Short mmCIF file of C-alpha atoms in Angstrom, two decimals:
data_model
loop_
_atom_site.label_atom_id
_atom_site.label_comp_id
_atom_site.label_asym_id
_atom_site.label_seq_id
_atom_site.Cartn_x
_atom_site.Cartn_y
_atom_site.Cartn_z
CA MET U 1 -30.53 6.59 -23.83
CA TYR U 2 -33.49 7.21 -21.56
CA ASN U 3 -36.87 6.38 -23.13
CA LEU U 4 -39.81 8.00 -21.34
CA ARG U 5 -42.37 5.98 -23.29
CA LYS U 6 -40.77 2.73 -22.15
CA GLN U 7 -40.60 4.06 -18.56
CA LEU U 8 -44.33 4.88 -18.64
CA GLN U 9 -45.15 1.46 -20.07
CA SER U 10 -43.21 -0.07 -17.19
CA GLU U 11 -45.11 2.08 -14.67
CA LEU U 12 -48.45 1.22 -16.30
CA ALA U 13 -47.56 -2.47 -16.05
CA GLY U 14 -46.53 -2.17 -12.42
CA THR U 15 -49.70 -0.29 -11.50
CA ARG U 16 -51.85 -2.90 -13.25
CA GLU U 17 -49.95 -5.67 -11.46
CA ALA U 18 -50.73 -3.98 -8.11
CA LEU U 19 -54.39 -3.62 -9.09
CA LEU U 20 -54.61 -7.27 -10.04
CA GLY U 21 -52.86 -8.25 -6.81
CA TYR U 22 -55.24 -6.28 -4.61
CA CYS U 23 -58.22 -7.81 -6.38
CA LYS U 24 -56.86 -11.39 -6.20
CA GLY U 25 -59.30 -13.73 -4.51
CA ILE U 26 -62.06 -11.14 -4.21
CA SER U 27 -65.42 -12.69 -3.58
CA ALA U 28 -68.50 -11.83 -5.63
CA GLU U 29 -70.00 -10.08 -2.60
CA GLU U 30 -66.86 -7.98 -2.00
CA PHE U 31 -66.63 -7.14 -5.69
CA VAL U 32 -69.92 -5.23 -5.62
CA TRP U 33 -69.74 -4.03 -1.98
CA GLU U 34 -70.12 -0.28 -1.53
CA PRO U 35 -68.44 1.13 1.63
CA ARG U 36 -71.25 3.66 2.00
CA PRO U 37 -74.28 4.54 -0.10
CA GLY U 38 -73.15 6.33 -3.22
CA MET U 39 -69.53 5.16 -2.97
CA LYS U 40 -68.14 2.98 -5.76
CA SER U 41 -67.64 -0.73 -5.40
CA VAL U 42 -64.45 -2.40 -6.63
CA LYS U 43 -66.34 -3.37 -9.76
CA ALA U 44 -67.43 0.19 -10.41
CA GLN U 45 -63.92 1.48 -9.81
CA LEU U 46 -62.42 -1.03 -12.24
CA GLU U 47 -64.99 -0.09 -14.84
CA GLU U 48 -64.15 3.59 -14.36
CA VAL U 49 -60.45 2.89 -14.82
CA GLY U 50 -61.16 0.94 -18.03
CA ILE U 51 -63.58 3.49 -19.45
CA MET U 52 -61.31 6.44 -18.69
CA GLU U 53 -58.34 4.72 -20.31
CA LYS U 54 -60.39 3.67 -23.35
CA ILE U 55 -61.72 7.21 -23.94
CA HIS U 56 -58.31 8.80 -23.64
CA THR U 57 -56.45 6.18 -25.62
CA ARG U 58 -58.97 6.36 -28.44
CA MET U 59 -58.54 10.10 -28.52
CA LEU U 60 -54.76 9.67 -28.73
CA ASN U 61 -55.06 7.15 -31.53
CA THR U 62 -57.76 8.71 -33.68
CA GLY U 63 -58.78 12.08 -32.23
CA ASP U 64 -62.30 10.70 -31.59
CA VAL U 65 -63.96 11.11 -28.19
CA LEU U 66 -66.09 8.16 -27.11
CA ASN U 67 -69.25 8.44 -25.08
CA TRP U 68 -68.75 7.46 -21.44
CA GLN U 69 -71.78 5.11 -21.37
CA THR U 70 -70.84 3.26 -24.57
CA ALA U 71 -67.03 3.49 -24.63
CA VAL U 72 -66.57 -0.08 -23.35
CA THR U 73 -68.77 -3.08 -23.94
CA TRP U 74 -67.94 -5.29 -20.98
CA SER U 75 -67.77 -9.00 -21.75
CA GLY U 76 -69.06 -9.95 -18.28
CA GLU U 77 -69.86 -8.75 -14.79
CA ASP U 78 -67.19 -10.70 -12.90
CA VAL U 79 -63.65 -9.67 -11.98
CA ASP U 80 -61.99 -11.95 -14.53
CA SER U 81 -64.10 -10.61 -17.42
CA ILE U 82 -63.48 -7.02 -16.42
CA PHE U 83 -59.74 -7.55 -16.10
CA SER U 84 -59.69 -9.27 -19.49
CA ASP U 85 -61.43 -6.29 -21.07
CA MET U 86 -59.07 -3.92 -19.26
CA ALA U 87 -56.12 -5.90 -20.69
CA ASN U 88 -57.46 -5.33 -24.19
CA ILE U 89 -57.77 -1.61 -23.47
CA ARG U 90 -54.22 -1.56 -22.14
CA LYS U 91 -53.04 -3.20 -25.34
CA GLU U 92 -54.43 -0.20 -27.24
CA THR U 93 -52.53 2.12 -24.92
CA ASN U 94 -49.29 0.22 -25.35
CA ASP U 95 -49.82 0.04 -29.11
CA PHE U 96 -50.09 3.82 -29.13
CA LEU U 97 -46.92 4.16 -27.08
CA GLU U 98 -45.08 1.84 -29.50
CA SER U 99 -46.34 3.61 -32.61
CA CYS U 100 -45.74 7.29 -31.86
CA SER U 101 -42.41 8.99 -32.37
CA ASP U 102 -40.71 10.99 -29.68
CA GLU U 103 -41.71 14.15 -31.49
CA GLU U 104 -45.37 13.07 -31.66
CA PHE U 105 -45.30 12.11 -28.00
CA PHE U 106 -44.40 15.62 -26.87
CA THR U 107 -46.20 17.66 -29.54
CA VAL U 108 -48.99 19.85 -28.14
CA LYS U 109 -52.31 19.31 -29.93
CA PRO U 110 -55.74 20.87 -29.76
CA MET U 111 -58.03 19.18 -27.26
CA PRO U 112 -61.35 17.99 -28.66
CA GLU U 113 -64.14 20.22 -27.47
CA ALA U 114 -65.86 17.41 -25.53
CA LEU U 115 -62.88 17.16 -23.17
CA GLN U 116 -61.90 20.82 -22.84
CA ALA U 117 -63.85 21.25 -19.60
CA TRP U 118 -61.43 18.83 -17.89
CA TRP U 119 -58.22 19.40 -19.85
CA GLY U 120 -58.28 22.86 -21.32
CA LYS U 121 -57.73 23.65 -25.00
CA GLU U 122 -54.51 21.71 -25.56
CA TYR U 123 -52.71 18.56 -24.51
CA ALA U 124 -49.57 16.58 -25.17
CA PRO U 125 -49.84 12.79 -25.53
CA GLU U 126 -47.17 12.45 -22.83
CA ALA U 127 -49.45 14.23 -20.32
CA MET U 128 -52.41 12.13 -21.34
CA ILE U 129 -50.51 8.88 -20.65
CA ARG U 130 -49.43 10.23 -17.29
CA TRP U 131 -53.09 11.01 -16.52
CA ILE U 132 -54.10 7.41 -17.37
CA LEU U 133 -51.38 6.18 -15.02
CA ARG U 134 -52.26 8.54 -12.18
CA HIS U 135 -55.95 7.78 -12.47
CA GLU U 136 -55.38 4.01 -12.22
CA TYR U 137 -52.96 4.38 -9.35
CA TYR U 138 -55.47 6.51 -7.48
CA HIS U 139 -58.01 3.69 -7.75
CA VAL U 140 -55.43 1.13 -6.63
CA GLY U 141 -55.30 3.08 -3.36
CA GLN U 142 -59.07 3.26 -3.05
CA ILE U 143 -59.52 -0.45 -3.73
CA THR U 144 -56.75 -1.37 -1.28
CA TYR U 145 -58.27 0.74 1.45
CA ASN U 146 -61.83 -0.51 0.82
CA ARG U 147 -60.70 -4.14 0.89
CA TRP U 148 -58.70 -3.41 4.03
CA MET U 149 -61.96 -2.33 5.71
CA LEU U 150 -63.26 -5.84 4.94
CA GLY U 151 -60.27 -7.45 6.65
CA HIS U 152 -57.78 -7.80 3.80
CA ASP U 153 -54.66 -6.19 5.28
CA PRO U 154 -52.33 -5.54 2.33
CA TYR U 155 -49.28 -5.90 4.61
CA ASP U 156 -50.37 -9.37 5.70
CA GLU U 157 -51.25 -10.46 2.18
CA ALA U 158 -48.16 -9.12 0.41
#
């Protein structure tokens, strides 16, 4: 029988693998390089991915909404530290997917007021997990393109 939660876990894993692959071998200079003033570096994009996932996963698990600035305490400023922290956040997401029943996964719930401006008044956990996945995949594309501008052709490096 088809299991959507398992499918989403597989897609989350594949997206994270792509993200790791596109950041493999990144230099310290490239990691903080901003394509234009005000645009996010790879580091800033990874932090955004981690923070966004942490906030939404915590909400799924407990109903609490974390503050953006304090949601994640990063263990370091380098790519390995950030990916390690992101792996811990992903574990929380996967733990949620493993723990909820099919009924819970699709049950519409009231959205905490702090997130209603982005989501509206209700959500289903299934939609929230899809958002986490889409958000990360979006940043995979940005990071790939930004690194390509620095000479890292993803077709040559695949």
